[in-house]
Coordinates of C-alpha atoms in Angstrom, one line a residue:
Chain A
M133 CA 84.4 111.1 126.8
K134 CA 81.1 109.3 126.7
K135 CA 79.1 112.4 127.5
N136 CA 77.9 112.8 123.9
K137 CA 76.2 109.6 122.8
Y138 CA 76.2 110.6 119.2
I139 CA 79.9 111.0 118.9
G140 CA 80.4 107.3 118.2
Y141 CA 78.1 107.5 115.2
L142 CA 79.9 110.6 114.0
L143 CA 83.2 108.8 114.0
I144 CA 82.0 105.9 112.0
L145 CA 80.0 108.1 109.6
P146 CA 82.7 108.6 106.9
T147 CA 83.4 104.9 106.7
Y148 CA 79.7 104.0 106.6
I149 CA 78.8 106.6 104.0
L150 CA 81.4 105.1 101.6
F151 CA 80.5 101.6 102.6
A152 CA 76.8 102.2 101.9
L153 CA 77.4 104.0 98.6
F154 CA 80.1 101.7 97.2
F155 CA 79.2 98.4 98.6
L156 CA 75.9 97.9 100.4
I157 CA 73.6 99.8 98.0
P158 CA 75.2 98.3 94.9
L159 CA 74.9 94.9 96.4
L160 CA 71.1 95.3 97.1
Y161 CA 70.5 97.0 93.8
S162 CA 72.3 94.1 92.1
F163 CA 69.8 91.7 93.6
K164 CA 66.9 93.8 92.4
L165 CA 68.3 93.9 88.8
T166 CA 68.2 90.1 88.6
F167 CA 64.5 90.4 88.2
Y168 CA 64.6 92.8 85.3
E169 CA 65.5 92.9 81.7
W170 CA 67.5 96.0 80.9
N171 CA 70.3 97.0 78.5
G172 CA 71.8 99.6 80.9
F173 CA 70.9 102.6 78.8
S174 CA 67.2 102.6 78.1
P175 CA 65.1 104.6 80.6
T176 CA 62.7 101.7 81.2
M177 CA 63.3 98.3 82.7
E178 CA 61.1 95.3 82.2
F179 CA 60.2 93.2 85.1
V180 CA 60.7 89.5 84.1
G181 CA 60.4 87.7 87.4
L182 CA 62.7 84.7 87.6
Q183 CA 63.4 84.5 83.9
N184 CA 67.1 85.5 84.2
Y185 CA 67.7 82.7 86.6
M186 CA 66.0 80.2 84.3
M187 CA 68.1 81.4 81.5
L188 CA 71.2 80.6 83.5
F189 CA 70.7 76.9 83.6
Q190 CA 69.8 76.7 80.0
S191 CA 72.9 78.6 78.9
Q192 CA 75.8 76.4 77.8
D193 CA 78.1 79.3 78.3
F194 CA 77.1 79.7 81.9
I195 CA 77.4 76.0 82.7
N196 CA 80.8 76.1 81.1
A197 CA 81.9 79.1 83.1
L198 CA 80.6 77.5 86.3
K199 CA 82.4 74.3 85.6
N200 CA 85.6 76.0 84.7
T201 CA 85.4 78.1 87.9
V202 CA 85.0 75.0 90.0
V203 CA 87.8 73.1 88.2
Y204 CA 90.1 76.1 88.5
A205 CA 89.4 76.8 92.2
G206 CA 89.3 73.1 93.1
S207 CA 92.6 72.2 91.5
T208 CA 94.4 75.3 92.5
V209 CA 93.4 74.9 96.1
I210 CA 94.1 71.2 96.4
L211 CA 97.5 71.5 94.7
A212 CA 98.6 74.6 96.5
V213 CA 97.5 73.3 99.9
F214 CA 99.2 70.0 99.4
I215 CA 102.5 71.5 98.2
S216 CA 102.6 74.2 100.8
L217 CA 101.8 71.7 103.6
V218 CA 104.7 69.5 102.5
L219 CA 107.1 72.5 102.2
S220 CA 106.0 73.9 105.6
V221 CA 106.7 70.6 107.4
V222 CA 110.1 70.4 105.8
V223 CA 111.0 74.1 106.4
Q224 CA 109.8 73.7 110.0
D225 CA 112.5 71.1 110.6
G226 CA 115.2 73.8 110.3
I227 CA 116.6 75.1 107.0
K228 CA 119.7 77.2 106.4
G229 CA 118.8 80.7 105.2
Y230 CA 115.2 80.3 106.5
Q231 CA 114.3 84.1 106.3
T232 CA 115.5 84.5 102.7
I233 CA 113.7 81.3 101.7
K234 CA 110.5 82.4 103.3
G235 CA 110.8 85.8 101.5
I236 CA 111.3 84.1 98.1
Y237 CA 108.2 81.9 98.6
F238 CA 106.1 84.9 99.6
L239 CA 107.2 87.2 96.9
P240 CA 104.6 86.1 94.2
H241 CA 101.8 86.9 96.7
I242 CA 102.6 90.6 96.9
V243 CA 103.2 91.5 93.2
S244 CA 100.2 92.6 91.0
L245 CA 98.2 90.1 89.1
V246 CA 98.7 92.0 85.9
A247 CA 102.5 91.8 86.2
V248 CA 102.1 88.1 87.1
G249 CA 100.0 87.5 84.0
V250 CA 102.4 89.3 81.7
V251 CA 105.4 87.5 83.1
W252 CA 103.8 84.1 82.9
S253 CA 102.6 84.8 79.3
W254 CA 106.3 85.1 78.5
V255 CA 107.2 82.0 80.5
F256 CA 104.4 80.1 78.6
L257 CA 105.5 81.3 75.2
P258 CA 104.3 78.6 72.8
N259 CA 107.5 78.1 70.8
S260 CA 110.8 76.6 71.7
S261 CA 112.3 79.9 73.1
G262 CA 109.7 80.0 75.9
L263 CA 111.1 79.3 79.3
L264 CA 108.8 76.4 80.2
N265 CA 109.3 74.8 76.8
A266 CA 113.0 75.1 77.1
I267 CA 112.9 73.4 80.5
I268 CA 110.7 70.5 79.4
G269 CA 112.9 70.3 76.3
V270 CA 115.8 69.3 78.6
F271 CA 113.8 66.2 79.5
G272 CA 113.2 65.5 75.8
L273 CA 109.6 66.7 75.8
E274 CA 108.1 68.5 72.8
S275 CA 107.2 72.2 73.0
Q276 CA 103.6 72.9 74.0
K277 CA 101.3 75.8 73.3
W278 CA 100.3 76.1 77.0
L279 CA 97.9 79.1 77.2
A280 CA 97.0 78.9 73.6
D281 CA 96.0 75.2 73.7
P282 CA 92.4 74.5 74.7
N283 CA 93.5 71.3 76.5
L284 CA 96.4 72.9 78.4
A285 CA 95.2 76.5 79.0
M286 CA 93.3 75.6 82.2
G287 CA 96.2 73.7 83.6
S288 CA 98.5 76.6 82.8
L289 CA 96.3 79.0 84.7
V290 CA 96.3 76.5 87.6
I291 CA 100.1 76.6 87.6
I292 CA 100.0 80.4 87.9
G293 CA 97.4 80.2 90.7
V294 CA 99.4 77.7 92.7
W295 CA 102.6 79.6 92.2
K296 CA 100.9 82.8 93.4
S297 CA 99.4 81.2 96.6
I298 CA 102.0 78.8 98.0
G299 CA 103.8 81.4 100.0
Y300 CA 100.7 82.7 101.7
N301 CA 99.5 79.2 102.6
M302 CA 103.0 78.3 104.0
V303 CA 103.0 81.3 106.3
I304 CA 99.6 80.1 107.8
F305 CA 100.8 76.5 108.0
I306 CA 104.0 77.4 109.7
A307 CA 102.1 79.4 112.3
G308 CA 99.9 76.3 112.8
L309 CA 102.8 74.0 113.1
L310 CA 104.5 76.3 115.7
S311 CA 101.4 76.1 117.8
I312 CA 101.6 72.4 118.3
P313 CA 103.2 71.8 121.7
E314 CA 106.7 70.5 121.5
S315 CA 106.0 68.3 124.5
L316 CA 103.8 66.0 122.4
Y317 CA 106.7 65.2 120.1
E318 CA 109.0 64.6 123.1
A319 CA 106.5 62.2 124.7
A320 CA 106.1 60.3 121.4
K321 CA 109.9 60.1 121.1
I322 CA 110.2 58.6 124.6
D323 CA 107.5 56.1 123.6
G324 CA 109.7 55.1 120.7
A325 CA 107.6 56.6 117.9
T326 CA 109.4 57.1 114.5
K327 CA 109.4 60.4 112.7
L328 CA 106.7 59.2 110.3
Q329 CA 104.5 58.0 113.1
S330 CA 104.7 61.3 115.0
F331 CA 103.9 63.1 111.7
T332 CA 100.7 61.0 111.0
K333 CA 99.6 60.7 114.7
I334 CA 100.5 64.2 116.0
T335 CA 101.1 66.7 113.2
V336 CA 98.3 65.8 110.9
P337 CA 95.4 65.7 113.5
M338 CA 96.7 68.8 115.3
L339 CA 97.0 70.7 112.0
K340 CA 93.5 69.8 110.8
P341 CA 91.8 73.1 111.9
T342 CA 94.6 75.1 110.2
M343 CA 94.3 73.0 107.1
F344 CA 90.6 73.6 106.9
F345 CA 91.1 77.4 107.4
V346 CA 93.7 77.5 104.6
M347 CA 91.4 75.5 102.2
V348 CA 88.5 77.9 102.7
S349 CA 90.5 81.1 102.5
A350 CA 92.4 79.7 99.5
T351 CA 89.1 79.0 97.7
I352 CA 87.9 82.5 98.3
Y353 CA 91.3 83.9 97.3
S354 CA 91.2 82.0 94.1
L355 CA 87.9 83.5 93.2
F356 CA 89.2 87.0 94.0
Q357 CA 92.3 86.7 91.8
V358 CA 91.1 84.8 88.8
F359 CA 89.6 87.7 86.9
D360 CA 92.8 89.7 86.6
I361 CA 94.9 86.7 85.6
V362 CA 92.5 85.4 83.0
N363 CA 91.9 88.9 81.6
V364 CA 95.6 89.5 81.1
T365 CA 96.6 86.0 79.8
T366 CA 93.9 84.1 77.9
G367 CA 90.9 86.4 77.9
G368 CA 88.7 83.3 78.6
G369 CA 89.9 81.4 75.6
P370 CA 90.9 79.5 73.6
V371 CA 87.4 78.5 72.7
G372 CA 86.0 79.3 76.2
S373 CA 88.3 76.8 77.9
T374 CA 89.3 79.3 80.6
E375 CA 86.1 81.3 80.8
M376 CA 85.3 81.8 84.5
L377 CA 82.1 83.0 86.2
V378 CA 83.7 86.4 86.8
T379 CA 85.0 86.9 83.3
Y380 CA 81.7 85.6 81.8
L381 CA 79.8 88.0 84.0
Y382 CA 82.0 90.8 82.8
K383 CA 81.4 90.0 79.2
V384 CA 77.6 89.6 79.6
G385 CA 77.4 92.9 81.5
F386 CA 79.8 95.2 79.8
E387 CA 80.1 93.8 76.3
Q388 CA 76.6 92.4 75.7
F389 CA 74.8 94.8 78.1
Q390 CA 72.4 92.1 79.4
I391 CA 72.3 93.8 82.8
G392 CA 69.6 91.6 84.4
Y393 CA 71.1 88.3 83.2
A394 CA 74.6 89.4 84.3
S395 CA 73.2 90.3 87.7
A396 CA 71.8 86.8 88.1
I397 CA 75.2 85.5 87.4
A398 CA 76.6 87.9 90.0
F399 CA 74.0 86.5 92.5
V400 CA 75.1 82.9 91.9
L401 CA 78.7 84.1 92.6
F402 CA 77.5 85.8 95.7
I403 CA 75.7 82.7 97.0
M404 CA 78.9 80.6 96.3
T405 CA 81.1 83.0 98.3
A406 CA 78.5 83.4 101.0
L407 CA 78.4 79.7 101.5
I408 CA 82.1 79.4 101.7
T409 CA 82.2 82.3 104.2
V410 CA 79.5 80.7 106.4
I411 CA 81.5 77.5 106.5
Q412 CA 84.6 79.5 107.4
K413 CA 82.9 81.5 110.1
K414 CA 81.3 78.4 111.7
F415 CA 84.7 76.8 111.8
I416 CA 86.4 79.8 113.3
E417 CA 83.7 80.0 116.0
E418 CA 84.3 76.3 116.8
R419 CA 88.0 76.9 117.2
Chain B
M106 CA 121.0 58.6 107.4
K107 CA 120.7 61.9 109.2
K108 CA 122.9 63.6 106.6
V109 CA 121.0 62.1 103.7
S110 CA 117.6 63.4 105.1
A111 CA 119.1 66.8 105.8
L112 CA 120.4 66.9 102.2
L113 CA 117.0 65.8 100.8
K114 CA 115.2 68.4 102.9
H115 CA 117.4 71.2 101.8
S116 CA 117.2 70.1 98.1
I117 CA 113.4 70.1 98.2
I118 CA 113.2 73.6 99.7
Y119 CA 115.9 75.1 97.6
L120 CA 114.6 73.6 94.4
G121 CA 111.1 74.9 95.3
A122 CA 112.6 78.4 96.0
V123 CA 114.3 78.3 92.6
I124 CA 111.0 77.5 90.9
M125 CA 109.3 80.3 92.8
I126 CA 111.9 82.9 91.8
L127 CA 112.5 81.7 88.3
P128 CA 109.8 83.8 86.6
F129 CA 111.2 86.9 88.3
L130 CA 114.7 86.1 87.1
W131 CA 113.4 85.3 83.6
M132 CA 111.7 88.7 83.6
I133 CA 114.8 90.6 84.7
S134 CA 117.0 88.6 82.4
T135 CA 114.8 89.3 79.4
S136 CA 114.5 93.0 80.3
L137 CA 118.3 93.3 80.0
K138 CA 118.8 91.4 76.7
P139 CA 119.5 92.9 73.3
P140 CA 116.8 92.0 70.8
N141 CA 118.9 89.3 69.1
E142 CA 119.3 87.3 72.3
I143 CA 115.7 87.4 73.5
F144 CA 114.6 84.3 71.5
E145 CA 118.0 82.6 71.7
V146 CA 117.9 78.8 72.2
P147 CA 119.3 77.4 74.5
I148 CA 118.5 80.1 76.9
R149 CA 121.1 82.6 77.8
W150 CA 120.4 83.8 81.3
I151 CA 123.1 86.5 81.5
P152 CA 123.0 88.7 78.4
S153 CA 126.3 89.3 76.6
E154 CA 125.8 93.0 77.4
F155 CA 123.3 94.7 79.6
Y156 CA 120.9 96.3 77.1
F157 CA 119.2 99.1 79.1
E158 CA 117.6 100.4 75.9
N159 CA 114.6 98.1 76.8
Y160 CA 114.0 100.3 79.8
V161 CA 114.2 103.4 77.7
N162 CA 111.8 101.9 75.2
A163 CA 109.4 100.8 77.9
V164 CA 109.3 104.3 79.4
T165 CA 109.1 106.2 76.1
S166 CA 107.0 103.9 73.8
F167 CA 103.9 104.3 76.0
P168 CA 103.1 107.1 78.5
F169 CA 104.7 105.2 81.3
V170 CA 105.6 108.3 83.3
D171 CA 102.0 109.6 83.2
F172 CA 100.7 106.2 84.3
F173 CA 103.3 106.1 87.1
I174 CA 102.3 109.5 88.3
N175 CA 98.6 108.5 88.3
S176 CA 99.4 105.4 90.2
V177 CA 101.3 107.4 92.8
I178 CA 98.5 110.0 93.2
V179 CA 95.8 107.4 93.5
T180 CA 97.7 105.2 95.9
L181 CA 98.8 108.0 98.2
C182 CA 95.2 109.4 98.3
I183 CA 93.8 105.9 99.0
I184 CA 96.3 105.5 101.8
V185 CA 95.3 108.9 103.4
G186 CA 91.6 108.2 102.9
Q187 CA 91.6 104.8 104.3
L188 CA 93.7 105.8 107.3
V189 CA 91.5 108.8 108.2
T190 CA 88.2 107.0 107.9
S191 CA 89.5 103.8 109.5
I192 CA 91.2 105.4 112.5
L193 CA 88.0 107.3 113.4
A194 CA 85.8 104.2 112.9
A195 CA 88.2 101.9 114.7
Y196 CA 88.4 104.3 117.7
A197 CA 84.6 104.4 117.9
F198 CA 84.3 100.6 117.8
A199 CA 87.1 100.2 120.4
R200 CA 86.1 102.9 122.9
M201 CA 82.5 104.1 122.4
E202 CA 79.2 102.6 123.3
F203 CA 76.3 103.1 120.9
K204 CA 73.2 101.3 119.8
G205 CA 73.7 98.7 117.0
K206 CA 77.5 98.8 117.4
N207 CA 78.1 95.0 117.0
L208 CA 75.7 94.6 114.2
L209 CA 77.2 97.6 112.3
F210 CA 80.7 96.1 112.8
L211 CA 79.7 92.7 111.5
L212 CA 78.0 94.3 108.5
L213 CA 81.1 96.1 107.6
L214 CA 83.3 93.0 107.9
S215 CA 81.0 91.3 105.4
G216 CA 82.5 93.6 102.9
L217 CA 85.7 91.5 103.0
M218 CA 84.1 88.4 101.6
L219 CA 82.8 89.3 98.2
P220 CA 84.7 89.2 94.9
A221 CA 84.5 92.7 93.4
Q222 CA 82.7 91.3 90.3
T223 CA 79.5 90.6 92.2
I224 CA 78.7 94.3 92.6
M225 CA 80.4 95.7 89.5
I226 CA 77.3 96.6 87.5
P227 CA 75.4 98.7 90.1
M228 CA 78.8 100.1 91.2
V229 CA 79.4 101.5 87.8
L230 CA 75.8 102.9 87.7
M231 CA 76.5 104.5 91.1
L232 CA 79.8 106.0 90.0
K233 CA 78.1 107.4 86.8
E234 CA 75.3 108.9 88.9
L235 CA 77.9 110.6 91.1
G236 CA 79.9 111.8 88.1
L237 CA 82.9 109.8 89.2
L238 CA 83.4 107.7 86.0
N239 CA 86.5 108.7 84.1
T240 CA 88.0 110.8 86.9
L241 CA 90.9 110.2 89.2
Q242 CA 88.6 110.9 92.1
G243 CA 86.6 107.9 90.9
L244 CA 89.7 105.8 91.5
I245 CA 90.1 107.2 95.0
I246 CA 86.9 108.1 96.8
P247 CA 85.1 104.7 96.4
F248 CA 88.2 103.0 97.9
S249 CA 88.8 105.3 100.8
W250 CA 87.3 103.0 103.3
S251 CA 88.4 99.6 104.5
A252 CA 86.8 97.0 106.7
L253 CA 90.2 95.3 107.0
I254 CA 92.0 98.3 108.3
V255 CA 89.2 99.2 110.7
F256 CA 89.5 95.7 112.0
L257 CA 93.3 95.8 112.4
L258 CA 93.3 99.2 114.1
R259 CA 90.5 98.3 116.4
Q260 CA 92.3 95.2 117.6
F261 CA 95.3 97.4 118.5
F262 CA 93.3 100.2 120.1
L263 CA 91.6 97.7 122.4
K264 CA 95.0 96.9 123.9
I265 CA 95.9 100.5 124.8
P266 CA 95.4 101.2 128.5
L267 CA 92.3 103.4 129.1
E268 CA 93.9 105.4 131.9
I269 CA 95.9 107.7 129.6
E270 CA 92.9 108.6 127.5
E271 CA 90.8 109.2 130.7
A272 CA 93.4 111.5 132.1
A273 CA 93.4 113.4 128.9
A274 CA 89.6 113.7 128.9
I275 CA 89.7 115.1 132.5
D276 CA 92.3 117.6 131.2
G277 CA 89.6 118.8 128.8
C278 CA 90.8 117.1 125.6
N279 CA 88.0 116.3 123.1
V280 CA 87.8 113.1 121.2
F281 CA 89.7 114.3 118.2
Q282 CA 92.5 115.7 120.4
I283 CA 92.7 112.3 122.2
I284 CA 92.9 110.4 118.9
G285 CA 95.4 112.8 117.4
K286 CA 97.7 113.4 120.4
I287 CA 97.5 110.2 122.3
V288 CA 96.1 107.2 120.4
M289 CA 97.9 107.8 117.1
P290 CA 101.4 108.2 118.5
I291 CA 101.0 105.0 120.5
S292 CA 99.7 103.2 117.5
K293 CA 102.6 103.9 115.2
P294 CA 103.4 100.2 114.6
I295 CA 99.9 99.3 113.5
I296 CA 99.5 102.5 111.5
S297 CA 102.8 101.8 109.6
T298 CA 101.6 98.2 109.0
S299 CA 98.3 99.6 107.6
I300 CA 100.1 102.0 105.3
I301 CA 102.1 99.1 103.8
L302 CA 99.0 96.9 103.4
I303 CA 97.0 99.8 101.7
F304 CA 100.0 100.6 99.6
I305 CA 100.2 97.1 98.2
Y306 CA 96.5 97.0 97.7
G307 CA 96.3 100.4 96.0
W308 CA 99.3 99.9 93.8
N309 CA 98.2 96.5 92.5
Q310 CA 94.6 97.3 91.8
Y311 CA 93.5 96.4 88.3
F312 CA 89.9 95.4 88.1
W313 CA 88.2 98.6 89.4
P314 CA 90.4 101.0 87.5
L315 CA 89.6 98.9 84.4
L316 CA 85.9 99.6 84.9
I317 CA 86.2 103.2 86.1
V318 CA 88.5 104.9 83.6
N319 CA 88.8 104.4 79.9
K320 CA 90.7 107.5 79.0
E321 CA 94.3 106.8 78.5
E322 CA 95.5 109.9 80.4
L323 CA 93.8 108.5 83.5
Y324 CA 95.3 105.0 83.4
T325 CA 97.2 103.7 86.3
L326 CA 100.4 101.7 85.9
Q327 CA 98.6 98.3 86.1
L328 CA 96.1 99.4 83.5
G329 CA 98.9 100.7 81.4
L330 CA 100.9 97.5 81.6
A331 CA 97.9 95.4 80.6
Y332 CA 97.2 97.8 77.7
F333 CA 100.9 97.8 76.7
K334 CA 100.7 94.0 76.5
E335 CA 97.5 94.0 74.4
Q336 CA 99.0 96.6 72.0
N337 CA 101.9 94.3 71.6
V338 CA 100.0 91.2 70.7
I339 CA 101.1 90.7 67.1
E340 CA 104.8 91.4 67.4
T341 CA 105.6 91.7 71.0
D342 CA 108.7 93.6 72.1
W343 CA 109.3 91.2 75.0
G344 CA 112.4 93.1 76.1
A345 CA 110.5 96.4 76.6
L346 CA 107.5 94.6 78.0
M347 CA 109.6 92.8 80.6
A348 CA 111.3 96.1 81.4
G349 CA 108.0 97.8 81.9
T350 CA 106.8 94.9 84.1
T351 CA 109.9 95.0 86.2
L352 CA 109.4 98.8 86.8
T353 CA 105.7 98.2 87.6
M354 CA 106.6 95.7 90.3
L355 CA 109.6 97.6 91.7
P356 CA 107.9 99.8 94.2
V357 CA 106.1 96.9 95.8
I358 CA 109.2 94.7 95.8
I359 CA 111.3 97.5 97.4
V360 CA 108.7 97.9 100.2
F361 CA 108.6 94.1 100.6
L362 CA 112.4 93.9 100.9
L363 CA 112.6 96.7 103.4
F364 CA 109.7 95.4 105.6
Q365 CA 109.6 91.7 104.8
K366 CA 108.8 90.5 108.3
K367 CA 106.1 93.1 108.8
V368 CA 104.5 92.5 105.4
I369 CA 104.3 88.7 105.8
E370 CA 103.0 89.0 109.4
S371 CA 100.3 91.5 108.6
I372 CA 99.1 89.8 105.4
A373 CA 99.0 86.5 107.1
F374 CA 97.1 88.0 110.0
S375 CA 94.7 89.8 107.7
G376 CA 93.7 86.6 106.0
G377 CA 95.2 87.6 102.6
K378 CA 92.1 89.7 101.6
E379 CA 93.0 92.4 99.2

């Protein structure tokens, strides 16, 4: 079986040809493009050194997109992690119809982001026949414009993001909770600890690694999914209030054809995700 | 006290579940409403009559059937492509020794960690260079590899006892025969999991198709749905739009209902990367 030492390379070749053509080379080329000015069509590119990077930090639009991305990812992750942690602890305690419930919470995770965007646009309809306005109307609140209101659009997107990711977070949390040895709780019970005490003194510290893992992967996931949702719902508006790095990059690249500048934005995004990944990897190794 | 806390517990979870499923119910409810009930206040959840016309409108007012066929073709081809390339690579990583093996494996896994948008510009240039822009092949070939599936399969292959393969090798089987006749039959569980994962990934893809095709006849269902919504912006036929959305989701939801446990386990294990 191991007679031919080249057979290993032969077997991985199809994967690596595609990987090189459609990932690695584009990634490296993207980095090269950050040092050039180019409109994507003209046969010549002009070398401009670091100019594209300088432009980034003078651009109001870039700062806005960066800020929005951080706000979106940050609030989605914090809310989703908190809510799913609470729900997981409660579910863990024994719930009637557990399998069905788990399925319902997980459902949003598997449907397409386009479908999610379309359905939520309908939920967020800005007049009184929209679902969300009807619901808050029951509590005597006035109808809101949600996705069409510059002050609420970001919050509305966060609601979609949280809704989409709770189920996934819960599955990871429940696995983490199951891995805490039952004997710890029994010992605490014998020592006379209350339920709350065993939660704060056992569950929380034992769950810390899982929590960290969920936070990091939720952050990456929020960057992965945000383009599709924004593109289908707000398109980055109103007045740039939901413009994210990924959508801004798309516009600069494919609508304004500033290839070099767009590549510099892509590189910032790359650095952001690489940093998150390094943190994640370091943590997994420690575990 | 115990009863109260059990009641509280169940209320929280059930209320949460209702919130989670509400948008889906709202979608289905709207898709079955006659036009005069769609904007009715207060909300009517169960329409006075099931108005299936919305589904007929959704399927006929835009080339839904063509988009559906494109999606099926693209998804099936991606499944076959990813399986073939990944089984071969995973087998090499699980069983063979070659120089640079670990480094190559790590490099491949790095592919899981980047948002697609970071490489979109050079990717389009590459596809253009290869003549893949605006073709169905362009929606298939670039996605016929998967670091995730290689990883999942390799983990499984590592657990298969070596003896069987060694015996087959002594009997004169070559590597491809061993993979086809021994490894693959044993690996049915992980291969079916992979098929489900790739199916969901392929079916739901939106961003790359958006860049790669702009001819309407090549649209996949996700592109078509987004396009249908855009076209509808001024006076939206929400009944038809929700019917179209329901139909677009349906294949994935059916797979989920049939294999719920498997889907949840595998996605959780894979780290949710798509």
